[in-house]
Amino acid sequence: LASVATREGAQRSTFHPRFSTSLVFSIAQEKMASWNGAGMSQQDFMYKDECIVLDAHDRIVGHESKYITHRFTNDTPRGILHRAFSVFLFNKNGELLLQQRAADKITFPNVWTNTCCSHPLYGFSPSEVDTPLDVALGRVPGVKRAAVRKLKHELGVRVGDVPESSFKFLTRLHYWAADVVTHGAESPWGEHEIDYILFAQVDGVALEPNPEEVQDVKWVSLSELRRMMDPKTGLLWSPWFRIIVERFLPAWWEDLHTTLTTNTHVDVRNIHRFDPQAEHMGGGGSAGPWLDTGSPVKVEYSGEADGRALKQGAYGKIPIHQESTMSQLSRVDEVVSALYLKFRVNKILANKIDRSDEDVAFCDDILGKVSRSFAAVIRQLPEGLCLDVLIFYVILRGLDTVEDDMAAFADVRTKCDLLQNFDKIALSEKCDWTLQGVGEGDEAYLLEHFDSVARVYWRLPGSSRDVIGDITRKMGGGMAEFVDKDLGQGTTTIAEYNRYCHFVAGLVGEGLSRLFCIRGEDRSTSIVSTGMTYEDPAKQAKLLSLCESMGLFLQKTNIIRDYLEDFVDGRAFWPQEVWKKYKKSLGDFALPENRTAALHCLNDLVTDALELIPDCLEYLDQLSHPEIFRFCAIPQVMAIATLAKCFGNPDVFTGVVKIRKGLSCQLILDSGCLEGVHFWFHQLASGVLDRVDPSDPSAERTKKACSTAMALTASGHSQRRFVRINLALNVVAPVGAVLCAMYLYQNRETWWSQKGEQLLPKLTDPADVVVLGLLLACVAYVLAFVAVPTGSKAPMQKLKSV
């Protein structure tokens, strides 16, 4: 032990993070070296075994040696949180197999505990790294493989006697404990784990305990276990086993058949957190009560974790499906659009925010961090309105961060109270409210400095504050309504699905429509002083009647695309009224064997979203201000493109589907006028229509929704198609003329000698004749059409709907 401790400094530089959340899925399938414990000492295991490092939400952020993760020091008073498992093996009589850990074990020697306790490790083939989907579905094959491996290593259990299929995964337990009983009050060793509980029952099993791991074993009934755990016996027990016995084991054991054959006691969504008994607190870092205090659970890790692990929810856990670089570069029109936008973005989407005020500058900066997607379209809005909308968005993002954090609040009531009163608390005129320990990454930073947002809010015109405060109050109340609902299997009905979308998106559309139409007011205390209105107030009633569909179209697109992320995160929104027509459990759609049913359900929901298109197009047709039009149009066009990408796409069930970046650039460039928007709605709806499977239960509805969208946009599509052809020819014709001229010039010796007395040379070679004809055609086109405008001068040219 002393030699292990003295090597700490030398080894720390060697064992550094080499693993990130973006690699979870690929590493889970990667071929790695097999593990063989033969001839290895306890110290060898300490340095060679690589534990899977986690954050408080069981998200993988790295991997470290067992030595590093189990050290309790001033720098890491509870070690480093890592993944573990505990096996409870029962015989046919319902007796549990206990083991007494060997005296040579470095952590918690000589203690009695459950059948087997160890760690799934990084670096194995087959992999012991479980993906978030594995956990959400309750299958955890990586942990089960590790359990089979360690049962053989510690107890000599043959692989076939307790196969992976025999294990039942019940739940996860987050605990820590310093081994002060063994190593004294300043113990440098301990455990800090998220422990996966595995139950199994076998009909006879041969045991050959490894003396370096186990010094004794015993089959016991529940009553015998209780007698053994009586303090009078003087037996030592592992802290994790004591927690499990005190909190869970009797209920699981007394109804063992139900536990093993049903999901009555299965809880894959929650992580149960407990501090150890008083005698296991302290250690080298003098750690005290933590998990049972009701305070937010945050786990600090100094490793080089993937930045996406700092995002809330399941973001970063799920693979993103993108087309290859070669595929994207092969689309010349998209590459040209991307390059054009890159060098012209500051003119097309110019930032109108005046950053001279320190608080405004903070709000502008945080906007770019919490939402790259909306930052550019918000900043390009007309002066005055852009700041109103920026503050509106940032306030709602703070509210959304509170809603999304599932671990920061001691109870649901506290969270609901904050959501319902967010407008009064966070937007108090005192401008002194901030919130610590809620959210992650940039979202947490926003709440920690929310006083800056409030100060800008109170310097906006009163009419703007009235709108923003009203929508914040309504949205907070709506979010509170859904906070304590069990959304593990989605919303219940289509009406509830629509209601949720209304609260988180429809209300945003209402607020924006009101901001577009209110008349600004002059105030000496306002950052913005404006006496203009951006859209005709007479149109407000019409906009408000249509804005709900605008919001629902965007939110439903996100919910459809984010199926896997939301399911893994335990807060899904696909309505049971829809998906139960195809399968009994929402998670079934992620399994390859259910792919046909999954696609039918997916297309049903996509069709439901497509049916909102007429209202969305009519809303855009009502707008007259070019920058407001672009602000509204870009997200709508992105949404239809995403729906088209998702339709009939099995990738939705294995990751997050993204449209090509080059296509996104094309959509942004074409969203400055109504005809451009119509072109893309027609084009993308046509693409969906072409892919409709006649056997799909939603086929007729899908066809009708697509045909309606195409009819409404036919005129704009035709005009824009001509414009796009014109733009292409404007490039092709000059280049073609140059190439033809170069060809003829290089071949001049074959025809110049035939000039004779004629004014022009005589071309006899057919190829030369064809090239000359192309040259004349290109020159004629350049002279006739290149100078002709390729689009409407007015960015808001109106097109009659069919």
PDB file of C-alpha atoms in Angstrom, residues 357-360 362-364 366 387 390-396 398 422-435 445-461 464-465 468-469 472 523 525-527:
ATOM      1  CA  ASP A 357     -24.108  49.263 -22.360  1.00  0.00           C
ATOM      2  CA  GLU A 358     -22.340  46.595 -20.267  1.00  0.00           C
ATOM      3  CA  ASP A 359     -25.532  44.694 -19.422  1.00  0.00           C
ATOM      4  CA  VAL A 360     -26.687  44.732 -23.045  1.00  0.00           C
ATOM      5  CA  PHE A 362     -23.655  40.540 -21.605  1.00  0.00           C
ATOM      6  CA  CYS A 363     -27.120  39.696 -22.950  1.00  0.00           C
ATOM      7  CA  ASP A 364     -25.840  39.755 -26.528  1.00  0.00           C
ATOM      8  CA  ILE A 366     -25.007  35.003 -23.711  1.00  0.00           C
ATOM      9  CA  LEU A 387     -33.240  44.266 -28.243  1.00  0.00           C
ATOM     10  CA  LEU A 390     -33.252  39.431 -27.495  1.00  0.00           C
ATOM     11  CA  ILE A 391     -34.327  40.071 -23.893  1.00  0.00           C
ATOM     12  CA  PHE A 392     -37.561  38.166 -24.491  1.00  0.00           C
ATOM     13  CA  TYR A 393     -35.601  35.159 -25.730  1.00  0.00           C
ATOM     14  CA  VAL A 394     -32.959  35.238 -22.965  1.00  0.00           C
ATOM     15  CA  ILE A 395     -35.615  35.492 -20.228  1.00  0.00           C
ATOM     16  CA  LEU A 396     -37.489  32.513 -21.649  1.00  0.00           C
ATOM     17  CA  GLY A 398     -33.617  31.153 -18.258  1.00  0.00           C
ATOM     18  CA  PHE A 422     -40.583  33.602 -12.368  1.00  0.00           C
ATOM     19  CA  ASP A 423     -41.851  36.911 -13.754  1.00  0.00           C
ATOM     20  CA  LYS A 424     -42.200  38.369 -10.247  1.00  0.00           C
ATOM     21  CA  ILE A 425     -39.012  36.887  -8.775  1.00  0.00           C
ATOM     22  CA  ALA A 426     -36.507  36.986 -11.623  1.00  0.00           C
ATOM     23  CA  LEU A 427     -37.819  40.201 -13.165  1.00  0.00           C
ATOM     24  CA  SER A 428     -38.211  42.125  -9.914  1.00  0.00           C
ATOM     25  CA  GLU A 429     -37.572  45.847 -10.256  1.00  0.00           C
ATOM     26  CA  LYS A 430     -34.760  45.467  -7.710  1.00  0.00           C
ATOM     27  CA  CYS A 431     -32.790  43.582 -10.410  1.00  0.00           C
ATOM     28  CA  ASP A 432     -30.902  41.593  -7.786  1.00  0.00           C
ATOM     29  CA  TRP A 433     -32.089  38.035  -8.425  1.00  0.00           C
ATOM     30  CA  THR A 434     -29.630  35.333  -9.487  1.00  0.00           C
ATOM     31  CA  LEU A 435     -29.734  31.558  -9.166  1.00  0.00           C
ATOM     32  CA  TYR A 445     -23.971  31.003 -16.284  1.00  0.00           C
ATOM     33  CA  LEU A 446     -27.033  32.856 -17.573  1.00  0.00           C
ATOM     34  CA  LEU A 447     -28.954  32.233 -14.340  1.00  0.00           C
ATOM     35  CA  GLU A 448     -25.919  33.126 -12.239  1.00  0.00           C
ATOM     36  CA  HIS A 449     -25.867  36.575 -13.893  1.00  0.00           C
ATOM     37  CA  PHE A 450     -29.570  37.064 -14.443  1.00  0.00           C
ATOM     38  CA  ASP A 451     -29.496  40.450 -12.734  1.00  0.00           C
ATOM     39  CA  SER A 452     -27.902  41.844 -15.901  1.00  0.00           C
ATOM     40  CA  VAL A 453     -30.882  40.612 -17.913  1.00  0.00           C
ATOM     41  CA  ALA A 454     -33.342  42.167 -15.460  1.00  0.00           C
ATOM     42  CA  ARG A 455     -31.618  45.554 -15.629  1.00  0.00           C
ATOM     43  CA  VAL A 456     -31.935  45.640 -19.420  1.00  0.00           C
ATOM     44  CA  TYR A 457     -35.540  44.459 -19.166  1.00  0.00           C
ATOM     45  CA  TRP A 458     -36.451  47.381 -16.911  1.00  0.00           C
ATOM     46  CA  ARG A 459     -34.928  49.861 -19.327  1.00  0.00           C
ATOM     47  CA  LEU A 460     -37.072  48.652 -22.238  1.00  0.00           C
ATOM     48  CA  PRO A 461     -40.216  50.593 -23.211  1.00  0.00           C
ATOM     49  CA  SER A 464     -42.486  45.844 -24.455  1.00  0.00           C
ATOM     50  CA  ARG A 465     -42.127  44.919 -20.782  1.00  0.00           C
ATOM     51  CA  ILE A 468     -42.589  40.030 -22.152  1.00  0.00           C
ATOM     52  CA  GLY A 469     -43.788  39.853 -18.537  1.00  0.00           C
ATOM     53  CA  THR A 472     -43.222  34.805 -19.102  1.00  0.00           C
ATOM     54  CA  ARG A 523     -38.817  57.303 -22.289  1.00  0.00           C
ATOM     55  CA  THR A 525     -34.796  55.871 -18.975  1.00  0.00           C
ATOM     56  CA  SER A 526     -35.127  53.544 -21.933  1.00  0.00           C
ATOM     57  CA  ILE A 527     -32.161  52.119 -23.751  1.00  0.00           C
TER      58      ILE A 527
END
